mmCIF file of C-alpha atoms in Angstrom:
data_model
loop_
_atom_site.group_PDB
_atom_site.id
_atom_site.type_symbol
_atom_site.label_atom_id
_atom_site.label_comp_id
_atom_site.label_asym_id
_atom_site.label_seq_id
_atom_site.Cartn_x
_atom_site.Cartn_y
_atom_site.Cartn_z
ATOM 1 C CA UNK A 1 16.457 -27.630 -48.754
ATOM 2 C CA UNK A 2 18.882 -30.508 -49.081
ATOM 3 C CA UNK A 3 17.802 -34.111 -49.313
ATOM 4 C CA UNK A 4 19.066 -34.802 -45.760
ATOM 5 C CA UNK A 5 17.098 -31.880 -44.352
ATOM 6 C CA UNK A 6 13.937 -33.069 -46.115
ATOM 7 C CA UNK A 7 14.382 -36.565 -44.656
ATOM 8 C CA UNK A 8 14.888 -35.147 -41.134
ATOM 9 C CA UNK A 9 11.750 -32.980 -41.446
ATOM 10 C CA UNK A 10 9.754 -35.969 -42.725
ATOM 11 C CA UNK A 11 10.922 -38.205 -39.856
ATOM 12 C CA UNK A 12 10.042 -35.509 -37.305
ATOM 13 C CA UNK A 13 6.537 -35.135 -38.748
ATOM 14 C CA UNK A 14 5.941 -38.891 -38.699
ATOM 15 C CA UNK A 15 7.223 -39.165 -35.107
ATOM 16 C CA UNK A 16 4.986 -36.286 -34.071
ATOM 17 C CA UNK A 17 1.890 -37.868 -35.608
ATOM 18 C CA UNK A 18 2.660 -41.298 -34.132
ATOM 19 C CA UNK A 19 3.313 -39.767 -30.729
ATOM 20 C CA UNK A 20 0.034 -37.854 -30.831
ATOM 21 C CA UNK A 21 -1.878 -40.982 -31.917
ATOM 22 C CA UNK A 22 -0.347 -43.066 -29.103
ATOM 23 C CA UNK A 23 -0.224 -40.551 -26.258
ATOM 24 C CA UNK A 24 -2.667 -37.854 -27.303
ATOM 25 C CA UNK A 25 -6.425 -37.870 -27.381
ATOM 26 C CA UNK A 26 -7.294 -37.504 -31.051
ATOM 27 C CA UNK A 27 -11.021 -38.011 -30.492
ATOM 28 C CA UNK A 28 -11.383 -35.427 -27.728
ATOM 29 C CA UNK A 29 -12.137 -31.829 -28.638
ATOM 30 C CA UNK A 30 -10.658 -28.813 -26.934
ATOM 31 C CA UNK A 31 -12.373 -27.744 -23.742
ATOM 32 C CA UNK A 32 -13.880 -24.266 -24.163
ATOM 33 C CA UNK A 33 -12.511 -21.629 -21.788
ATOM 34 C CA UNK A 34 -15.912 -21.107 -20.190
ATOM 35 C CA UNK A 35 -16.090 -24.795 -19.200
ATOM 36 C CA UNK A 36 -12.461 -24.801 -18.060
ATOM 37 C CA UNK A 37 -13.130 -21.757 -15.855
ATOM 38 C CA UNK A 38 -16.254 -23.433 -14.445
ATOM 39 C CA UNK A 39 -14.175 -26.488 -13.520
ATOM 40 C CA UNK A 40 -11.565 -24.288 -11.845
ATOM 41 C CA UNK A 41 -14.257 -22.429 -9.900
ATOM 42 C CA UNK A 42 -15.717 -25.738 -8.718
ATOM 43 C CA UNK A 43 -12.257 -26.838 -7.647
ATOM 44 C CA UNK A 44 -11.803 -23.568 -5.753
ATOM 45 C CA UNK A 45 -15.124 -24.151 -4.022
ATOM 46 C CA UNK A 46 -14.545 -27.819 -3.118
ATOM 47 C CA UNK A 47 -10.774 -28.401 -2.920
ATOM 48 C CA UNK A 48 -8.748 -25.202 -3.369
ATOM 49 C CA UNK A 49 -5.586 -26.871 -2.080
ATOM 50 C CA UNK A 50 -5.525 -29.042 -5.216
ATOM 51 C CA UNK A 51 -5.257 -26.112 -7.646
ATOM 52 C CA UNK A 52 -2.181 -26.265 -9.820
ATOM 53 C CA UNK A 53 -0.165 -23.103 -10.497
ATOM 54 C CA UNK A 54 -1.456 -23.176 -14.095
ATOM 55 C CA UNK A 55 -5.073 -23.311 -12.880
ATOM 56 C CA UNK A 56 -4.467 -20.500 -10.408
ATOM 57 C CA UNK A 57 -2.893 -18.425 -13.149
ATOM 58 C CA UNK A 58 -5.791 -19.159 -15.530
ATOM 59 C CA UNK A 59 -8.276 -18.080 -12.875
ATOM 60 C CA UNK A 60 -6.358 -14.873 -12.149
ATOM 61 C CA UNK A 61 -6.177 -14.069 -15.854
ATOM 62 C CA UNK A 62 -9.929 -14.543 -16.173
ATOM 63 C CA UNK A 63 -10.514 -12.393 -13.084
ATOM 64 C CA UNK A 64 -8.332 -9.728 -14.673
ATOM 65 C CA UNK A 65 -10.601 -9.823 -17.747
ATOM 66 C CA UNK A 66 -13.757 -9.773 -15.608
ATOM 67 C CA UNK A 67 -12.464 -6.911 -13.432
ATOM 68 C CA UNK A 68 -10.278 -4.857 -15.787
ATOM 69 C CA UNK A 69 -9.764 -1.997 -13.320
ATOM 70 C CA UNK A 70 -8.753 -4.171 -10.352
ATOM 71 C CA UNK A 71 -5.002 -4.302 -9.628
ATOM 72 C CA UNK A 72 -5.171 -7.422 -7.447
ATOM 73 C CA UNK A 73 -5.333 -10.101 -10.178
ATOM 74 C CA UNK A 74 -2.305 -8.653 -11.956
ATOM 75 C CA UNK A 75 -0.468 -8.333 -8.641
ATOM 76 C CA UNK A 76 -1.034 -12.007 -7.825
ATOM 77 C CA UNK A 77 -0.037 -13.001 -11.349
ATOM 78 C CA UNK A 78 3.231 -11.159 -10.632
ATOM 79 C CA UNK A 79 3.657 -13.051 -7.365
ATOM 80 C CA UNK A 80 3.222 -16.378 -9.178
ATOM 81 C CA UNK A 81 5.624 -15.357 -11.943
ATOM 82 C CA UNK A 82 8.215 -14.400 -9.348
ATOM 83 C CA UNK A 83 7.767 -17.733 -7.551
ATOM 84 C CA UNK A 84 8.325 -19.455 -10.899
ATOM 85 C CA UNK A 85 11.615 -17.576 -11.256
ATOM 86 C CA UNK A 86 10.274 -15.416 -14.085
ATOM 87 C CA UNK A 87 11.246 -11.943 -12.837
ATOM 88 C CA UNK A 88 10.738 -10.179 -16.186
ATOM 89 C CA UNK A 89 7.176 -11.506 -16.437
ATOM 90 C CA UNK A 90 6.617 -10.649 -12.778
ATOM 91 C CA UNK A 91 7.764 -7.080 -13.401
ATOM 92 C CA UNK A 92 5.313 -6.746 -16.306
ATOM 93 C CA UNK A 93 2.450 -8.057 -14.157
ATOM 94 C CA UNK A 94 3.289 -5.654 -11.300
ATOM 95 C CA UNK A 95 3.474 -2.794 -13.819
ATOM 96 C CA UNK A 96 0.080 -3.862 -15.158
ATOM 97 C CA UNK A 97 -1.341 -3.745 -11.626
ATOM 98 C CA UNK A 98 0.087 -0.246 -11.189
ATOM 99 C CA UNK A 99 -1.471 0.922 -14.457
ATOM 100 C CA UNK A 100 -4.804 -0.026 -12.914
ATOM 101 C CA UNK A 101 -4.015 1.667 -9.587
ATOM 102 C CA UNK A 102 -0.782 3.589 -9.203
ATOM 103 C CA UNK A 103 -1.211 3.667 -5.427
ATOM 104 C CA UNK A 104 -1.560 -0.101 -4.926
ATOM 105 C CA UNK A 105 1.158 -0.578 -2.304
ATOM 106 C CA UNK A 106 1.692 -4.363 -2.724
ATOM 107 C CA UNK A 107 2.406 -3.857 -6.446
ATOM 108 C CA UNK A 108 4.772 -0.941 -5.736
ATOM 109 C CA UNK A 109 6.742 -3.157 -3.350
ATOM 110 C CA UNK A 110 6.496 -6.200 -5.643
ATOM 111 C CA UNK A 111 7.905 -4.282 -8.602
ATOM 112 C CA UNK A 112 10.652 -2.743 -6.460
ATOM 113 C CA UNK A 113 11.598 -6.193 -5.118
ATOM 114 C CA UNK A 114 11.842 -7.580 -8.667
ATOM 115 C CA UNK A 115 13.996 -4.638 -9.772
ATOM 116 C CA UNK A 116 16.337 -5.303 -6.843
ATOM 117 C CA UNK A 117 16.412 -8.993 -7.755
ATOM 118 C CA UNK A 118 17.192 -8.207 -11.406
ATOM 119 C CA UNK A 119 19.964 -5.875 -10.247
ATOM 120 C CA UNK A 120 21.560 -8.643 -8.159
ATOM 121 C CA UNK A 121 20.623 -7.064 -4.834
ATOM 122 C CA UNK A 122 21.398 -3.454 -5.639
ATOM 123 C CA UNK A 123 18.652 -0.904 -5.018
ATOM 124 C CA UNK A 124 18.290 1.021 -8.269
ATOM 125 C CA UNK A 125 16.961 4.566 -8.384
ATOM 126 C CA UNK A 126 13.647 3.247 -9.730
ATOM 127 C CA UNK A 127 13.399 0.623 -6.983
ATOM 128 C CA UNK A 128 14.193 3.224 -4.286
ATOM 129 C CA UNK A 129 11.530 5.536 -5.726
ATOM 130 C CA UNK A 130 8.941 2.718 -5.672
ATOM 131 C CA UNK A 131 9.834 1.772 -2.081
ATOM 132 C CA UNK A 132 9.654 5.417 -1.005
ATOM 133 C CA UNK A 133 6.233 5.826 -2.635
ATOM 134 C CA UNK A 134 4.954 2.653 -0.966
ATOM 135 C CA UNK A 135 6.187 3.861 2.417
ATOM 136 C CA UNK A 136 4.696 7.297 1.844
ATOM 137 C CA UNK A 137 1.303 5.703 1.089
ATOM 138 C CA UNK A 138 1.505 3.208 3.948
ATOM 139 C CA UNK A 139 3.925 4.049 6.794
ATOM 140 C CA UNK A 140 3.315 0.607 8.307
ATOM 141 C CA UNK A 141 5.442 -0.777 5.433
ATOM 142 C CA UNK A 142 8.652 -0.320 7.425
ATOM 143 C CA UNK A 143 10.597 -2.655 5.145
ATOM 144 C CA UNK A 144 9.787 -0.415 2.160
ATOM 145 C CA UNK A 145 11.000 2.629 4.097
ATOM 146 C CA UNK A 146 14.263 0.909 4.966
ATOM 147 C CA UNK A 147 14.843 -0.231 1.380
ATOM 148 C CA UNK A 148 14.196 3.332 0.189
ATOM 149 C CA UNK A 149 16.815 4.549 2.666
ATOM 150 C CA UNK A 150 19.203 1.826 1.483
ATOM 151 C CA UNK A 151 18.688 3.004 -2.089
ATOM 152 C CA UNK A 152 19.612 6.545 -1.117
ATOM 153 C CA UNK A 153 22.718 5.268 0.659
ATOM 154 C CA UNK A 154 23.749 3.142 -2.345
ATOM 155 C CA UNK A 155 23.276 6.187 -4.578
ATOM 156 C CA UNK A 156 25.733 8.064 -2.341
ATOM 157 C CA UNK A 157 23.208 10.346 -0.636
ATOM 158 C CA UNK A 158 24.046 9.514 2.985
ATOM 159 C CA UNK A 159 22.183 12.541 4.363
ATOM 160 C CA UNK A 160 18.964 11.525 2.633
ATOM 161 C CA UNK A 161 19.421 7.918 3.760
ATOM 162 C CA UNK A 162 19.904 9.024 7.372
ATOM 163 C CA UNK A 163 16.888 11.335 7.160
ATOM 164 C CA UNK A 164 14.726 8.513 5.824
ATOM 165 C CA UNK A 165 15.902 6.074 8.507
ATOM 166 C CA UNK A 166 15.125 8.619 11.212
ATOM 167 C CA UNK A 167 11.648 9.159 9.730
ATOM 168 C CA UNK A 168 10.960 5.412 9.657
ATOM 169 C CA UNK A 169 12.111 5.100 13.262
ATOM 170 C CA UNK A 170 10.012 8.083 14.352
ATOM 171 C CA UNK A 171 6.873 6.525 12.845
ATOM 172 C CA UNK A 172 7.271 3.266 14.758
ATOM 173 C CA UNK A 173 5.065 2.883 17.839
ATOM 174 C CA UNK A 174 6.963 3.106 21.123
ATOM 175 C CA UNK A 175 6.336 -0.578 21.912
ATOM 176 C CA UNK A 176 7.332 -1.849 18.444
ATOM 177 C CA UNK A 177 10.112 -4.470 18.777
ATOM 178 C CA UNK A 178 11.721 -3.221 15.563
ATOM 179 C CA UNK A 179 12.845 -0.107 17.434
ATOM 180 C CA UNK A 180 15.548 -2.247 19.051
ATOM 181 C CA UNK A 181 16.840 -3.306 15.632
ATOM 182 C CA UNK A 182 16.982 0.322 14.524
ATOM 183 C CA UNK A 183 19.024 1.444 17.505
ATOM 184 C CA UNK A 184 22.461 0.390 16.157
ATOM 185 C CA UNK A 185 21.733 1.981 12.770
ATOM 186 C CA UNK A 186 20.606 5.218 14.374
ATOM 187 C CA UNK A 187 23.640 5.230 16.646
ATOM 188 C CA UNK A 188 25.841 4.863 13.566
ATOM 189 C CA UNK A 189 24.265 7.828 11.763
ATOM 190 C CA UNK A 190 23.374 9.873 14.818
ATOM 191 C CA UNK A 191 19.889 9.862 16.291
ATOM 192 C CA UNK A 192 19.279 13.532 15.626
ATOM 193 C CA UNK A 193 19.548 15.335 12.345
ATOM 194 C CA UNK A 194 22.790 17.290 11.975
ATOM 195 C CA UNK A 195 22.556 20.900 13.126
ATOM 196 C CA UNK A 196 22.026 23.509 10.409
ATOM 197 C CA UNK A 197 24.992 25.788 9.866
#
């Protein structure tokens, strides 16, 4: 280490100590996690709208520890990470939720959405597979069915995409307003499956 480097390190240490003494709380001990969680729970009970994202995340992490098999805490951690523009962390949280329950539809869709986001809007094979699985588990997730069809189309499998779009349309109730939005797409691909030769 050169003399200049040693001086710079020394100045940084002194500034850090002075800053802590002036702005920090040297006489206050760390708050144990149990007390911090109790404070958060009281805040949830009395004024949940005042929770900060960090407090919400801390509570979800504790819930994940308390309920290790539940996918919901990890799913909501993923939602928060995505809102904070941390798609890689969000993907890990959604994957964690799916390790707890591989059929948890919100996490399937959440992970697929993040994969699409990371791909710049393109529906990867993995994202299409996740959307298709979510739609298979819950046919009311029309958006997932459409994204699965879009993934097939982007992969060049127009027949599969058309088949999936027809299946999504067929599962919609007759009075569902989304049927009107499907009409132009179905007209473009043909409402009926092509005849077998």
